[in-house]
XYZ file of C-alpha atoms in Angstrom:
250
model
C 112.400 47.417 -116.206
C 115.471 47.521 -118.425
C 118.821 48.096 -116.750
C 120.080 51.639 -117.300
C 123.463 51.647 -118.995
C 123.321 55.083 -120.641
C 122.591 58.338 -118.851
C 121.406 61.698 -120.141
C 122.085 64.637 -117.853
C 119.976 67.764 -117.758
C 118.963 70.876 -115.843
C 115.581 71.693 -114.367
C 114.072 74.847 -115.909
C 110.889 76.756 -115.114
C 107.811 75.185 -116.676
C 106.502 77.907 -119.043
C 103.006 76.350 -119.060
C 102.236 76.984 -115.388
C 102.516 79.786 -112.826
C 103.868 77.438 -110.131
C 107.423 78.569 -109.207
C 108.216 75.026 -108.047
C 107.116 73.379 -111.296
C 109.939 72.400 -113.646
C 110.705 70.628 -116.874
C 114.055 69.065 -117.707
C 116.303 70.350 -120.480
C 118.714 67.679 -121.663
C 122.338 68.769 -121.664
C 122.876 67.711 -125.246
C 126.181 67.721 -127.065
C 126.800 69.516 -130.339
C 124.655 68.361 -133.244
C 126.266 65.463 -135.116
C 126.705 66.258 -138.817
C 127.133 64.064 -141.880
C 130.868 64.703 -141.743
C 130.948 63.634 -138.083
C 129.242 60.358 -139.019
C 131.745 59.827 -141.834
C 134.641 60.373 -139.419
C 133.096 57.887 -136.995
C 132.909 55.323 -139.802
C 136.579 55.928 -140.521
C 137.383 55.428 -136.849
C 135.687 52.022 -137.017
C 138.144 50.972 -139.693
C 136.536 51.583 -143.081
C 138.992 52.067 -145.940
C 136.917 54.723 -147.716
C 138.229 58.295 -147.843
C 136.332 60.936 -145.849
C 135.094 62.696 -148.999
C 133.789 59.395 -150.381
C 131.941 58.564 -147.165
C 130.365 62.024 -146.998
C 129.245 61.675 -150.617
C 127.721 58.231 -149.950
C 125.866 59.482 -146.874
C 124.579 62.548 -148.730
C 123.403 60.346 -151.591
C 121.589 58.134 -149.107
C 119.870 61.171 -147.579
C 118.840 62.366 -151.044
C 117.367 58.970 -151.939
C 115.400 58.885 -148.662
C 114.054 62.403 -149.294
C 113.063 61.588 -152.874
C 111.340 58.347 -151.868
C 109.328 60.121 -149.177
C 108.395 62.906 -151.598
C 107.246 60.241 -154.063
C 104.885 58.836 -151.433
C 106.900 55.852 -150.220
C 107.385 54.837 -146.596
C 111.025 54.501 -145.554
C 112.539 52.255 -142.904
C 116.117 52.490 -141.622
C 118.001 51.300 -138.579
C 117.092 54.590 -136.895
C 113.503 55.422 -137.907
C 110.425 54.588 -139.937
C 108.946 57.476 -141.923
C 105.458 57.660 -143.383
C 103.920 60.260 -145.746
C 100.883 61.913 -144.178
C 98.223 64.487 -144.985
C 96.345 66.213 -142.167
C 93.187 68.285 -142.249
C 89.492 67.635 -142.831
C 87.630 67.190 -146.125
C 84.134 68.612 -145.670
C 82.774 67.069 -148.846
C 83.693 64.027 -150.966
C 84.181 66.283 -153.992
C 86.430 68.772 -152.174
C 89.981 69.110 -153.482
C 93.197 69.648 -151.536
C 93.410 73.124 -149.987
C 96.791 74.441 -148.792
C 95.011 76.641 -146.251
C 93.283 73.732 -144.476
C 95.289 70.651 -145.410
C 98.923 69.974 -144.684
C 101.341 67.521 -146.253
C 103.978 66.133 -143.897
C 106.005 63.151 -142.786
C 105.477 61.189 -139.567
C 108.484 59.563 -137.884
C 108.590 56.531 -135.606
C 111.553 55.055 -133.764
C 113.037 51.900 -135.230
C 112.936 48.738 -133.118
C 116.674 49.008 -132.407
C 116.444 52.628 -131.245
C 113.267 51.963 -129.263
C 115.009 49.151 -127.387
C 118.078 51.337 -126.893
C 116.026 54.121 -125.300
C 114.896 51.680 -122.616
C 118.489 51.609 -121.380
C 118.650 55.391 -120.923
C 118.469 56.878 -117.442
C 118.385 60.567 -116.479
C 120.742 62.420 -114.152
C 119.243 65.663 -112.825
C 122.009 68.238 -112.423
C 119.851 70.623 -110.405
C 117.952 73.807 -111.183
C 119.297 75.766 -114.121
C 120.871 79.153 -113.461
C 118.784 82.186 -114.237
C 120.238 82.478 -117.723
C 118.031 82.982 -120.776
C 116.123 79.920 -122.012
C 114.033 79.719 -125.207
C 111.188 77.202 -124.950
C 109.245 77.802 -128.184
C 109.107 79.773 -131.436
C 105.812 80.369 -133.252
C 105.533 81.766 -136.775
C 102.494 84.052 -136.512
C 102.023 84.045 -140.309
C 101.425 80.275 -140.523
C 100.881 79.273 -136.894
C 103.787 76.809 -137.154
C 105.428 75.943 -133.809
C 109.162 75.179 -133.655
C 109.452 74.506 -137.373
C 108.961 76.741 -140.380
C 109.524 80.488 -140.155
C 108.504 83.124 -142.693
C 110.956 85.871 -143.692
C 109.670 89.422 -143.203
C 106.868 88.160 -140.939
C 106.579 88.141 -137.127
C 107.583 85.300 -134.815
C 106.579 84.941 -131.182
C 109.251 83.551 -128.852
C 108.463 82.088 -125.424
C 110.943 81.345 -122.655
C 112.402 82.637 -119.413
C 114.771 85.563 -118.812
C 114.789 86.331 -122.537
C 114.146 90.060 -122.279
C 116.758 92.038 -124.214
C 118.670 94.277 -121.805
C 122.087 95.892 -121.512
C 124.141 98.131 -123.765
C 123.569 97.916 -127.508
C 126.618 95.691 -128.034
C 125.580 93.424 -125.129
C 122.252 92.259 -126.510
C 120.795 90.982 -129.730
C 119.002 88.237 -131.640
C 120.530 86.306 -134.524
C 119.575 83.596 -136.980
C 122.589 81.337 -137.561
C 122.745 79.093 -140.640
C 123.291 75.472 -139.682
C 125.374 74.664 -142.762
C 127.996 77.422 -142.603
C 127.472 79.415 -139.384
C 126.566 82.658 -141.174
C 124.755 85.005 -138.766
C 121.915 87.380 -139.664
C 120.997 89.882 -136.964
C 117.422 90.883 -136.170
C 116.776 94.615 -136.499
C 115.932 95.746 -132.969
C 113.560 98.344 -134.423
C 111.405 95.341 -135.412
C 111.213 94.118 -131.795
C 107.593 94.788 -130.745
C 107.383 92.697 -127.545
C 110.332 92.527 -125.137
C 109.332 90.800 -121.887
C 111.124 88.330 -119.603
C 108.979 85.454 -120.920
C 108.018 86.635 -124.411
C 109.499 88.333 -127.461
C 107.942 89.275 -130.782
C 109.930 90.501 -133.758
C 110.009 90.503 -137.522
C 112.194 87.864 -139.155
C 114.896 89.243 -141.481
C 114.814 88.426 -145.206
C 116.545 85.089 -144.726
C 117.615 82.862 -147.600
C 116.048 79.372 -147.684
C 117.728 76.925 -145.329
C 117.993 75.725 -141.743
C 118.770 78.121 -138.892
C 119.507 78.231 -135.188
C 117.968 81.083 -133.177
C 120.433 82.738 -130.776
C 119.800 85.422 -128.175
C 122.218 87.447 -126.043
C 121.159 89.562 -123.062
C 122.221 90.735 -119.604
C 118.712 90.355 -118.172
C 118.150 87.980 -115.238
C 115.141 88.118 -112.932
C 114.769 91.884 -113.100
C 118.461 92.677 -112.815
C 121.467 92.985 -115.097
C 124.156 90.313 -114.953
C 127.841 91.255 -114.880
C 128.363 89.915 -118.396
C 126.098 89.119 -121.364
C 124.843 85.555 -121.638
C 123.863 83.750 -124.823
C 121.362 80.966 -125.394
C 120.561 78.969 -128.522
C 117.151 77.424 -129.160
C 117.674 73.663 -129.251
C 115.448 73.064 -132.290
C 116.360 73.955 -135.866
C 114.088 76.428 -137.673
C 113.561 76.186 -141.422
C 112.968 78.766 -144.158
C 111.455 76.983 -147.188
C 112.179 78.415 -150.638
C 108.522 79.052 -151.419
C 108.021 81.351 -148.388
C 110.809 83.834 -149.103
C 108.374 86.283 -150.701
C 105.449 85.660 -148.332
C 105.778 88.981 -146.576
C 106.152 91.095 -149.683
C-alpha cells in the first residue's frame, strides 16, 4: 500500500440511494475550481518569463487543439489524462445508419500514469457528518435523460438531494444557474417549480444561452424546520447547455 502523503477532507452526507439513516457517502471538501488563468499564474510562480496574457493564450490554444483532435476522431494523451472518441448504442442491423435517438457520440477519459500513481498517495480525512444544510446530489434532464451533464433550456430538470425544499420568505429562497465563465446569474421562475420536496425538486430550465453553468439553491429549510438564516448550496458538477439544444423546447 502506497504511503499517504496527500489528504482530501470531506463530510459525510446522507446516502440518497438508501432509506438507512445511518448510511452515508462522503462529499469531498474541494477548493474553488482552478481556471486557465489560475494555471497560468502558477506557471509564472514557478519562474517562467512569459507574460500572463501570453500563457493564457498558449493554454487556450492547447485546449482548442485537443478539442479539435478529439472531434476529428483522434485519441489524445497528456500528462493528466488519455481521451478516446467513443460511440455508444446498439446497431440492430448491419445496414442500419447512425441514429441520434439511439446512438450517442462521446469521449471517454482515463487517468494518465502519473495521475494514477499520484492518486495512490491520497488519503481521506473524515470531518464528521455534514450539517443539515441543503445538498444537491444529482440533476437529470427529463428531455434527454442526461444525468449531471447536458441540460435543455425551456425543459424540465429533476434535482435530487437532501434538505433542498424551497422555504422561507420570497427573498430568502431561490434557484439560479450561474455561468462559469463570467458569474452571470439567471434565476428560475418559481412559477415553474412543480415538485418542491426535501429530497426532490422539478422545475423548468430558463432560456439559457449556450455555455457551462453551476446550479445554486438557497433555502431556509432544514429537516422540517426553518433555519435562522438562508443557506446556499452549489452543485459540485458543471452543467452544460449546448448550442443545438437552445430551441429544443420551442
